[in-house]
Short mmCIF file of C-alpha atoms in Angstrom, two decimals:
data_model
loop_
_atom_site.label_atom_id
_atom_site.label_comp_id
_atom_site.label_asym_id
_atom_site.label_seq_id
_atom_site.Cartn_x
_atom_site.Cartn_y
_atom_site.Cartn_z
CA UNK A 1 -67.83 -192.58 -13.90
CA UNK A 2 -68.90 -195.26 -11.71
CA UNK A 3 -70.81 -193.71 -9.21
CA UNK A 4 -74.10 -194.82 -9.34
CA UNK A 5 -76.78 -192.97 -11.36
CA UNK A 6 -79.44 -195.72 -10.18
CA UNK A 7 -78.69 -195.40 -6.82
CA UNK A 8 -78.29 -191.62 -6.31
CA UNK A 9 -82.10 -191.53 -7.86
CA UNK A 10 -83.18 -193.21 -4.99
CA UNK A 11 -81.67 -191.41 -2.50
CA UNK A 12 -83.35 -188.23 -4.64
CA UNK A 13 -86.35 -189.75 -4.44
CA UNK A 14 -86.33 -190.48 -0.77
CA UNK A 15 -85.12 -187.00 -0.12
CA UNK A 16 -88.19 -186.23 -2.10
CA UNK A 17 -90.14 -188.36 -0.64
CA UNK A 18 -89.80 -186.96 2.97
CA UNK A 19 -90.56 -183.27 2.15
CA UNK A 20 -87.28 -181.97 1.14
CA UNK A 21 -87.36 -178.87 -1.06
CA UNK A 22 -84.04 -176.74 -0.62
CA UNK A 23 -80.78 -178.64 -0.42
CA UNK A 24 -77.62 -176.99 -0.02
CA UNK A 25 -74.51 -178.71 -1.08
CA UNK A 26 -70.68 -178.69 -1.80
CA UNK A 27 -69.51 -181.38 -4.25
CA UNK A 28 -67.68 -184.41 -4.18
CA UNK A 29 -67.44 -187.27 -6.70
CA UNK A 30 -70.12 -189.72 -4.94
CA UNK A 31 -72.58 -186.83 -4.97
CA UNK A 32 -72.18 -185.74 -8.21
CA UNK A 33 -75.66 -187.10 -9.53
CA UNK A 34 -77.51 -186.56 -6.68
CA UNK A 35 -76.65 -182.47 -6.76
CA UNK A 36 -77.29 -182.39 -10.29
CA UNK A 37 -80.42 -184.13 -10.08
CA UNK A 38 -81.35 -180.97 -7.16
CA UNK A 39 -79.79 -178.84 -9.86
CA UNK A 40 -82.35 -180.36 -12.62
CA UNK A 41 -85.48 -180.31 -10.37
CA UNK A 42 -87.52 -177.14 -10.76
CA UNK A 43 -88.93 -177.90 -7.48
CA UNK A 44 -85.72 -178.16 -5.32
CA UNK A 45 -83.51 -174.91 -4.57
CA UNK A 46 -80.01 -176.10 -4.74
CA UNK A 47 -77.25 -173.86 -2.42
CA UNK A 48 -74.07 -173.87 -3.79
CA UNK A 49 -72.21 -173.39 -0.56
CA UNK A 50 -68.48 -172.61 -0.64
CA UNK A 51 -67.63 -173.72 3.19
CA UNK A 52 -70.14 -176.72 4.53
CA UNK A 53 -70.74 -174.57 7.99
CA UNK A 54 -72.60 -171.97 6.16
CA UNK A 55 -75.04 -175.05 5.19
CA UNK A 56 -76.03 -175.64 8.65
CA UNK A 57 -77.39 -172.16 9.07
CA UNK A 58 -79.06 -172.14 5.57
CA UNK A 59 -80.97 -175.23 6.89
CA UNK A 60 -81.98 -173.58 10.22
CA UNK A 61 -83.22 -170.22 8.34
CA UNK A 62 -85.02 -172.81 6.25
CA UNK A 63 -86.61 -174.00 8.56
CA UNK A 64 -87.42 -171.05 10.69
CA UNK A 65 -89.48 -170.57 7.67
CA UNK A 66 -91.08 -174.04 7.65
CA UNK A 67 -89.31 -175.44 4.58
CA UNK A 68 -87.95 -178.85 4.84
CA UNK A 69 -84.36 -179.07 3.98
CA UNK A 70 -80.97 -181.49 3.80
CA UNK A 71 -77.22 -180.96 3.09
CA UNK A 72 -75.21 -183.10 0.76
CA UNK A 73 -71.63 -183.03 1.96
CA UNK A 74 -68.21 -185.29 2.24
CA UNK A 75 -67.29 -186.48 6.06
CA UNK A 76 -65.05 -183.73 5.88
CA UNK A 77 -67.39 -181.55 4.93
CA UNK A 78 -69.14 -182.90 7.98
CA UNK A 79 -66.23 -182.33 10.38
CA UNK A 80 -65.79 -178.83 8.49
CA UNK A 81 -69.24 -177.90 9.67
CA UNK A 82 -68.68 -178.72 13.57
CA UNK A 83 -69.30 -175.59 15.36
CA UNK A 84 -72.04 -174.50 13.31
CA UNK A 85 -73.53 -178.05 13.60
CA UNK A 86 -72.91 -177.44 17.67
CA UNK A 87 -73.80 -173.70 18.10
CA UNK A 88 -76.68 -173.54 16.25
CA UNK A 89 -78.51 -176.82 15.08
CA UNK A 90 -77.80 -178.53 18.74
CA UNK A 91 -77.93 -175.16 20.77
CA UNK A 92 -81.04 -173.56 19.37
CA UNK A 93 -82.81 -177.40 18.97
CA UNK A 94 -83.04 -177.25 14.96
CA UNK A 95 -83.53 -180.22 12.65
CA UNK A 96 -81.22 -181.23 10.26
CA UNK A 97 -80.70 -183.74 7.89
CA UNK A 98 -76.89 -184.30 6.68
CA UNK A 99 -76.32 -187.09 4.10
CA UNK A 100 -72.70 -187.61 4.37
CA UNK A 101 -70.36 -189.76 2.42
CA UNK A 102 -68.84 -192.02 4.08
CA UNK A 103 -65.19 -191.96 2.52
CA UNK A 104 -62.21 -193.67 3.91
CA UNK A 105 -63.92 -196.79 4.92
CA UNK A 106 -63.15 -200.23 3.38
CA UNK A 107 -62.18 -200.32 -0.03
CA UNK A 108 -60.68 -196.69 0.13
CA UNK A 109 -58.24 -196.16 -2.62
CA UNK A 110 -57.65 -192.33 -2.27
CA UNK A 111 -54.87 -192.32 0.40
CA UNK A 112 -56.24 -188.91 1.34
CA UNK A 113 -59.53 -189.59 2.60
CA UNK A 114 -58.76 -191.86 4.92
CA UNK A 115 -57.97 -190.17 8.19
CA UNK A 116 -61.66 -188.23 8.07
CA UNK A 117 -62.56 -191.96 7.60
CA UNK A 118 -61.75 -193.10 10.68
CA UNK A 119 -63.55 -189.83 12.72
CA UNK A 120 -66.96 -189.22 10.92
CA UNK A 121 -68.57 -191.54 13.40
CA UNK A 122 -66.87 -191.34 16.73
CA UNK A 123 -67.67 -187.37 16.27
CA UNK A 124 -71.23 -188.24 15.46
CA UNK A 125 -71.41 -190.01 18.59
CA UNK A 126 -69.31 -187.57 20.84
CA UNK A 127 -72.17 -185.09 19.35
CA UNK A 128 -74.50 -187.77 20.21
CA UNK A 129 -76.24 -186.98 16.80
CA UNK A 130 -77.91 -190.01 15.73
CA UNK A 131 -76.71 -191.81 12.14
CA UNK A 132 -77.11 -194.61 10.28
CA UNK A 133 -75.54 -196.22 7.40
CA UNK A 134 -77.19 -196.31 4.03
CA UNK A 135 -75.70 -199.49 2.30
CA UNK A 136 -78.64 -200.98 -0.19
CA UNK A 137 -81.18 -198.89 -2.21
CA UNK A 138 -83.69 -201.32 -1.00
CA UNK A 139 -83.27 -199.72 2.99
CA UNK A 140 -83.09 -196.13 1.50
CA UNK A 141 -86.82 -194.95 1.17
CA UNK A 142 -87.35 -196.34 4.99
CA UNK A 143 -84.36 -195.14 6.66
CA UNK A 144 -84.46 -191.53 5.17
CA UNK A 145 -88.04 -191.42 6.35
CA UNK A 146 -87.16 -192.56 9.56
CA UNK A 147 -83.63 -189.97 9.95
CA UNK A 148 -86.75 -187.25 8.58
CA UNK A 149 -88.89 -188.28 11.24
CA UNK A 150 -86.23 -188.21 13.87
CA UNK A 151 -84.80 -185.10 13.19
CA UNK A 152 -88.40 -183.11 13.56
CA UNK A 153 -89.59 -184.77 16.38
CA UNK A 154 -85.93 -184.45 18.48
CA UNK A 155 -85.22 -181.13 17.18
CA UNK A 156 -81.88 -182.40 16.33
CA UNK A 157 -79.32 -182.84 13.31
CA UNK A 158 -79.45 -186.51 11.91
CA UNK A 159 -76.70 -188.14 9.75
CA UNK A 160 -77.00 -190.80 7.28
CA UNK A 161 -73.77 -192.08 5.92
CA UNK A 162 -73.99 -192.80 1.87
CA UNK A 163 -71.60 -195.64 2.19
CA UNK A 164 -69.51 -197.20 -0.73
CA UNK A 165 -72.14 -200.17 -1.73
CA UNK A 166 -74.38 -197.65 -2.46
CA UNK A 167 -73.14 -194.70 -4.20
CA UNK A 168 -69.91 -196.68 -6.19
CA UNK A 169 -70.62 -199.36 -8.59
CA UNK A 170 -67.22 -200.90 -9.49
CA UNK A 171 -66.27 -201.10 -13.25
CA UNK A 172 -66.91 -204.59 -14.41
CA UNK B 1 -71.82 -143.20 14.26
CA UNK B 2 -73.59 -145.11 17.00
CA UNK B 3 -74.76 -148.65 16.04
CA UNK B 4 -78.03 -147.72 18.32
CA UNK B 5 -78.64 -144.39 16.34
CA UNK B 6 -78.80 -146.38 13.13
CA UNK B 7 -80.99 -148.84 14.42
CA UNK B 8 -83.29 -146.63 15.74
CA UNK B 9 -83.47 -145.37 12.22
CA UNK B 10 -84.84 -148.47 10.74
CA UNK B 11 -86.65 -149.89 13.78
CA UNK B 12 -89.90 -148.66 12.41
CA UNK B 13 -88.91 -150.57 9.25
CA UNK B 14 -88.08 -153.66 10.21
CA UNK B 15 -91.91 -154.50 11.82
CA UNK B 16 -92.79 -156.36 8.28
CA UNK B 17 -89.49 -158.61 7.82
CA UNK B 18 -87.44 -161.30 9.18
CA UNK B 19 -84.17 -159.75 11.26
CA UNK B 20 -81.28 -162.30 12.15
CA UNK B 21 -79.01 -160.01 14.09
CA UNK B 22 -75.60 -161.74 15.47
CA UNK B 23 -75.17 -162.23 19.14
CA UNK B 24 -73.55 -159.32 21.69
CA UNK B 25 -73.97 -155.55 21.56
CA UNK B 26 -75.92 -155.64 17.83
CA UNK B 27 -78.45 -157.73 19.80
CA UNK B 28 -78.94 -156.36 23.41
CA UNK B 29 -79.23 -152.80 21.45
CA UNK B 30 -81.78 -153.97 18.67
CA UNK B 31 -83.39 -155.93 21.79
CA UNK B 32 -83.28 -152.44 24.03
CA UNK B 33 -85.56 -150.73 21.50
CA UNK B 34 -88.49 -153.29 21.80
CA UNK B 35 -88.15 -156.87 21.33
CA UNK B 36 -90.65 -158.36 18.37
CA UNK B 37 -91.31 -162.37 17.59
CA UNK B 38 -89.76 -161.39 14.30
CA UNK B 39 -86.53 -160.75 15.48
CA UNK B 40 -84.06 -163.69 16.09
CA UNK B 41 -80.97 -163.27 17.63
CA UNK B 42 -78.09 -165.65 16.93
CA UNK B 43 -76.46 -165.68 20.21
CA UNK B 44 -73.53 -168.23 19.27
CA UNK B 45 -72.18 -169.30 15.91
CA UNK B 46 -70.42 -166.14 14.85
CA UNK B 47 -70.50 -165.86 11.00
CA UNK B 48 -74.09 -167.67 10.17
CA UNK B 49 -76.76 -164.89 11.02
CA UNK B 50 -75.96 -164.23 6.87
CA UNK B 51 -76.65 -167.86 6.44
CA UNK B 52 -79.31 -168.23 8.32
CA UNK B 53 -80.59 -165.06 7.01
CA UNK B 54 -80.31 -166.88 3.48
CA UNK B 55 -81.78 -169.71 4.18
CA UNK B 56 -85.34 -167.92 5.21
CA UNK B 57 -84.95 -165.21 2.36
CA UNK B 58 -84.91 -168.75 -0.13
CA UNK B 59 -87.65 -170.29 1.95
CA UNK B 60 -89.82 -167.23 1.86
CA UNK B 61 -89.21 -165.02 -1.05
CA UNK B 62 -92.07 -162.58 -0.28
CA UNK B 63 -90.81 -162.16 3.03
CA UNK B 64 -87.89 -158.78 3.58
CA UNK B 65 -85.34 -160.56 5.65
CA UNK B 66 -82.81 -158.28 6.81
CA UNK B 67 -79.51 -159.45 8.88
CA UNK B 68 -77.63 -157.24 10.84
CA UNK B 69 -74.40 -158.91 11.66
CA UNK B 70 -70.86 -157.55 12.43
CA UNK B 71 -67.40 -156.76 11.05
CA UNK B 72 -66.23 -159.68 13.31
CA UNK B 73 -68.79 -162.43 12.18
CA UNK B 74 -68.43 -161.14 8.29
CA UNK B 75 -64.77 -162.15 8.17
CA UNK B 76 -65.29 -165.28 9.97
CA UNK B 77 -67.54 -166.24 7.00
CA UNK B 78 -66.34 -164.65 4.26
CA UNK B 79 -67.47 -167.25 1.79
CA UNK B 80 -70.79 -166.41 2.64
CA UNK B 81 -70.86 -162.94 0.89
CA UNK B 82 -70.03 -165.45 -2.30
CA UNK B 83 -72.84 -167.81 -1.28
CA UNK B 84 -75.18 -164.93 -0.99
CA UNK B 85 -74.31 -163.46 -4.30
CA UNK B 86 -74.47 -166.81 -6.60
CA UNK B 87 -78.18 -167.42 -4.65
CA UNK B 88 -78.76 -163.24 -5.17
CA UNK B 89 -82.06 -163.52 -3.42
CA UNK B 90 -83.79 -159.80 -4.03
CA UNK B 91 -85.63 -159.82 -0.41
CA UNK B 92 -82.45 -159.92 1.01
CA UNK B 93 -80.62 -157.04 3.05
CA UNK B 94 -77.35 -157.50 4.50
CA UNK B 95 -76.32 -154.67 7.20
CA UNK B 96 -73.12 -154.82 8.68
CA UNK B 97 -72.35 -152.43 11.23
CA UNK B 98 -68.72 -152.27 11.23
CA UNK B 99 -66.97 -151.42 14.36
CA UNK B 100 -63.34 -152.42 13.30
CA UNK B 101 -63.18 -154.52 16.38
CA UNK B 102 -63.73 -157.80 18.31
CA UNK B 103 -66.15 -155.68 20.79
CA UNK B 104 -68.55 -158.25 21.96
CA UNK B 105 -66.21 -161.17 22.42
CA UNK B 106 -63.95 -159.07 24.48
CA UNK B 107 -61.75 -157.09 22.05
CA UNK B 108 -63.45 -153.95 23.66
CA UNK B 109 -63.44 -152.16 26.80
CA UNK B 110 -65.24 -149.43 28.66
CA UNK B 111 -64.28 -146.04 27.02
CA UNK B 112 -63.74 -147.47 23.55
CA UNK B 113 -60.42 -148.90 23.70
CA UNK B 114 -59.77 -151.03 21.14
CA UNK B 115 -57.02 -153.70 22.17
CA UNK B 116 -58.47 -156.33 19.19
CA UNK B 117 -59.15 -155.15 15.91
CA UNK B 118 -60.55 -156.81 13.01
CA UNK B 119 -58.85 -156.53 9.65
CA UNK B 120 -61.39 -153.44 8.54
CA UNK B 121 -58.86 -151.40 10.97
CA UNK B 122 -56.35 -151.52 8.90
CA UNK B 123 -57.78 -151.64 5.61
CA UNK B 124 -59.96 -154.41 4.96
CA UNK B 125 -62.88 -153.01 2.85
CA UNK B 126 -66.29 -155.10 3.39
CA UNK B 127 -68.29 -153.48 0.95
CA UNK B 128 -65.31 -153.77 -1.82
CA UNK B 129 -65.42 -157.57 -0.71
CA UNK B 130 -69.55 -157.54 -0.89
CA UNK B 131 -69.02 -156.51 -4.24
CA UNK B 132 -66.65 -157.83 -5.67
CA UNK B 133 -68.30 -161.07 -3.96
CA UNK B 134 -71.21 -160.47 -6.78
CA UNK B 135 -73.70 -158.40 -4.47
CA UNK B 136 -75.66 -156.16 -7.52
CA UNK B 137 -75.25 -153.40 -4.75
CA UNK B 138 -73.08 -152.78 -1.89
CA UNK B 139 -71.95 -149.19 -0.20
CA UNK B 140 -70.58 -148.24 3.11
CA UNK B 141 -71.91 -145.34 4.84
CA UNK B 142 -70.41 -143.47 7.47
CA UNK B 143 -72.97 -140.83 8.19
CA UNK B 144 -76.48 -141.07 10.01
CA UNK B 145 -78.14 -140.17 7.57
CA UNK B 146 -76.73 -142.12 4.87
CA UNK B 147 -77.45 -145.15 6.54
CA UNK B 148 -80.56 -144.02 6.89
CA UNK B 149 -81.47 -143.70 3.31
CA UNK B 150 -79.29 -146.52 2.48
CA UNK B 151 -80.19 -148.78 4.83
CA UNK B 152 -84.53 -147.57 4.40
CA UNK B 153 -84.07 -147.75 0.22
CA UNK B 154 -82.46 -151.18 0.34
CA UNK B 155 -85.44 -152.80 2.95
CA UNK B 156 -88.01 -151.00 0.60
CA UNK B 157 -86.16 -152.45 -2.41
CA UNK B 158 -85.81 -155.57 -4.40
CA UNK B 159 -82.45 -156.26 -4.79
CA UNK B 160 -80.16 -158.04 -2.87
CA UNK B 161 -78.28 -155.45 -0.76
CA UNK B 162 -75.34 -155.21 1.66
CA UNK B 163 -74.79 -152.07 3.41
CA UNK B 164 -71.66 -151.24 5.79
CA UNK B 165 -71.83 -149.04 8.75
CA UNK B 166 -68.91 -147.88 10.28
CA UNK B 167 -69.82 -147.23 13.49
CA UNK B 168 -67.59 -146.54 16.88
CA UNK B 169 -66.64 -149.39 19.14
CA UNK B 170 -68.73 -148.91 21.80
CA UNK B 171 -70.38 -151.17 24.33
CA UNK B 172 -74.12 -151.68 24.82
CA UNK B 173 -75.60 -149.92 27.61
CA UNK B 174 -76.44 -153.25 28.79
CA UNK B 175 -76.68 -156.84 27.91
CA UNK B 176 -79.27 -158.03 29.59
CA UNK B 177 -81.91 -159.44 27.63
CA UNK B 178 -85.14 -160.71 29.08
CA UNK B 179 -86.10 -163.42 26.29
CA UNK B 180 -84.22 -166.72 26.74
CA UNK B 181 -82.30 -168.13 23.61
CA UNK B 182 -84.99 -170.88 23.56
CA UNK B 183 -88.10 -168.77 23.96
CA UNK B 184 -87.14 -166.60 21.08
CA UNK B 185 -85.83 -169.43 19.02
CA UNK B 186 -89.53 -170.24 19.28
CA UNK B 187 -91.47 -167.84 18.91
CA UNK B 188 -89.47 -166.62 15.96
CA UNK B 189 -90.72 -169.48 13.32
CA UNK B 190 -94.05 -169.06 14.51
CA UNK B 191 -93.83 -165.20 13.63
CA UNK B 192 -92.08 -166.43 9.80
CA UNK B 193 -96.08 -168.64 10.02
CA UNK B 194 -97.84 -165.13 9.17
CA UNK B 195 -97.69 -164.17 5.90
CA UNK B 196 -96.19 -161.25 5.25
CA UNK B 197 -98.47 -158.49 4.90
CA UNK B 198 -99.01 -156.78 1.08
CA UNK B 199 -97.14 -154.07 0.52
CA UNK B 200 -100.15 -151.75 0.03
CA UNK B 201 -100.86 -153.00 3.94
CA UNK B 202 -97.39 -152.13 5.06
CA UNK B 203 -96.79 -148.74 7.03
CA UNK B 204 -94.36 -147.25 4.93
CA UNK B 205 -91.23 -146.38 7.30
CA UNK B 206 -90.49 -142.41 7.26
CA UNK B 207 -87.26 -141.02 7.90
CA UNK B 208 -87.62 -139.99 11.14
CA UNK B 209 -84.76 -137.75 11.75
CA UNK B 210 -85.70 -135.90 8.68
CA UNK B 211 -88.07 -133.22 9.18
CA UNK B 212 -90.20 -134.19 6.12
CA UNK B 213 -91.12 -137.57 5.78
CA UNK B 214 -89.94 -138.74 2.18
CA UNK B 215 -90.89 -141.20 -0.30
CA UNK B 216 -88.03 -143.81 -0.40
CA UNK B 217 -86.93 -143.24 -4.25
CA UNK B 218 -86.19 -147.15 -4.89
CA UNK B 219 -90.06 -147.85 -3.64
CA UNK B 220 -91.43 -145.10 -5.67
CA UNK B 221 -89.52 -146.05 -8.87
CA UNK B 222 -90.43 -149.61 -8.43
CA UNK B 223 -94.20 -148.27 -7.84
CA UNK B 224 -94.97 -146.71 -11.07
#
């Protein structure tokens, strides 16, 4: 499978890095090491969630409780998790760290995924939740610590989009 | 069965844990009995009081967190029983009071007519769904003091617990609540910053409409 084991690492690691110790996630092929490296790490809970909105409140309750916590989900996922995104992480001022995947940008094969494509950002921005794009394993560490940063110190939900360079490694 | 009976029946109980109630009548009525910096109420976001409720019960296991949510909020997250289950965190208790109706988002009115119902009116079994979700214990209770001793065993137990209330459709006295959203989004983490106390500190909660007090069986069992 050519998503990249390297790369998801150093996302882990980041994620790691910046305090994170209970994801909760829903699969989808790019995030397929990265949630079973959370699966594999006696020091992460992993939430199997069945709808992405439920992960928005596991994060908040997480944090009410002063754990540090992300969500691994698909833009759709994202777009899936709107209302609980706006009524309780913007609404009550919670922090929350969403690493999307940024399917149905360039390079797209899967017909499917690209409509959710083409919204993932414009409904970031409508939301005026700040994102950024996470292209090279070399920006990864900094950026996460910086989305980590922003989301405790705004009280807000932050997005960083895994985009195809990072998490895909074409076959040779 | 009125919703406010049964919570005054565990109010004494729920001084030690972490309550995530949903927003509307289950809130203003918990609220009109004494509001504590341990009680959060989810005023928006029908269907993630359970969530939320997970998320702190995973954060803190030796904290009791106990969500009271709603027939209406249940079945707008039903995946979330499933969620709970697979996690099956044992400080966890899931009360539902289950008024077969839409009451605090206007499918109520005055006098207890019912114009919206939720699917438990007409059939729709929560506790069969809790269970066959994966809960290791789920019951519905239609009687005072079944929920009392339901409700009391499952806060004093270790076991990850969903109990169903029917209750009748009736509006809060009032909805007035004098803690703003953001004030008690506040205070609440800083309450989750004590520890909990040991259980050998903890007042034990009596049954209070009983005329002997009663040692809860689950606690006792679990005791010895």
């Amino acid at each position: 499978m050519p998503v990249s084991v390297a790369n998801s690492q150093v996302v882990y690691d980041a994620m790691k890095d910046v305090g994170v110790t209970l994801v909760s996630a829903l699969p989808e092929t790019w995030l397929v090491h990265l949630i079973r490296l959370a699966d594999e790490d006696p020091g992460m809970t992993l939430v199997r969630l069945a709808k992405e909105e439920e992960g928005v409140g596991i994060s908040a309750g997480a944090h009410f409780a002063g754990v540090k916590s992300a969500m691994l989900l698909q833009n759709h996922g994202f777009l899936q998790a709107i209302n609980g995104i706006v009524g309780v992480s913007l609404l009550y001022k919670i922090p929350l760290l969403m690493l999307i995947t940024d399917r149905g940008s360039f390079g797209e094969r899967d017909p499917w995924q690209t409509e959710g494509g083409k919204h993932t950002r414009p409904v970031l921005d409508a939301l005026k939740i700040a994102h950024d794009d996470l292209t090279s394993p070399d920006d990864v560490p900094a950026k996460m610590a910086k989305a980590m940063t922003l989301a405790q110190s705004s009280l807000s939900p932050v997005g960083l989009l895994l985009g195809r360079d990072l998490m895909w490694e074409e076959p040779q | 069965m009125k919703r406010l009976d049964c919570l005054k029946a565990i109010y004494p109980a729920l001084e030690d844990c972490a309550v995530v109630t949903i927003m509307g009548a289950v809130a203003a009525e918990l609220y009109s009995l004494g509001h504590r910096a341990n009680f959060f109420y989810l005023e928006h976001a029908m269907g993630l009081a359970s969530s939320i409720g997970l998320g702190i019960a995973l954060a803190q296991p030796q904290r009791k967190v106990v969500v009271i949510d709603g027939d209406g909020s249940v079945l707008m997250n039903l995946g979330g029983l499933t969620t709970m289950a697979r996690s099956r965190p044992n400080n966890l208790v899931h009360l539902i009071f289950d008024n077969e109706t839409l009451l605090s988002v206007g499918g109520g009115a005055p006098g207890g007519y019912r114009w919206f119902t939720t699917a438990t009116a007409t059939g729709t079994d929560l506790a069969a769904v809790a269970r066959a979700a994966g809960f290791p214990r789920a019951q519905m209770v239609r009687e005072l003091d079944d929920f009392e001793e339901a409700a009391l065993d499952a806060i004093n137990g270790v076991e990850l617990s969903c109990i169903v209330a029917k209750v009748e459709a009736e509006m809060p006295k009032s909805f007035l609540m004098d803690v703003h959203m953001l004030e008690n989004r506040f205070e609440f983490p800083r309450a989750l910053q004590q520890p909990p106390r040991r259980r050998e500190e903890l007042q034990r909660p009596t049954r209070i409409t009983k005329e002997q007090p009663t040692t809860i069986p689950a606690l006792k069992s679990r005791e010895e």
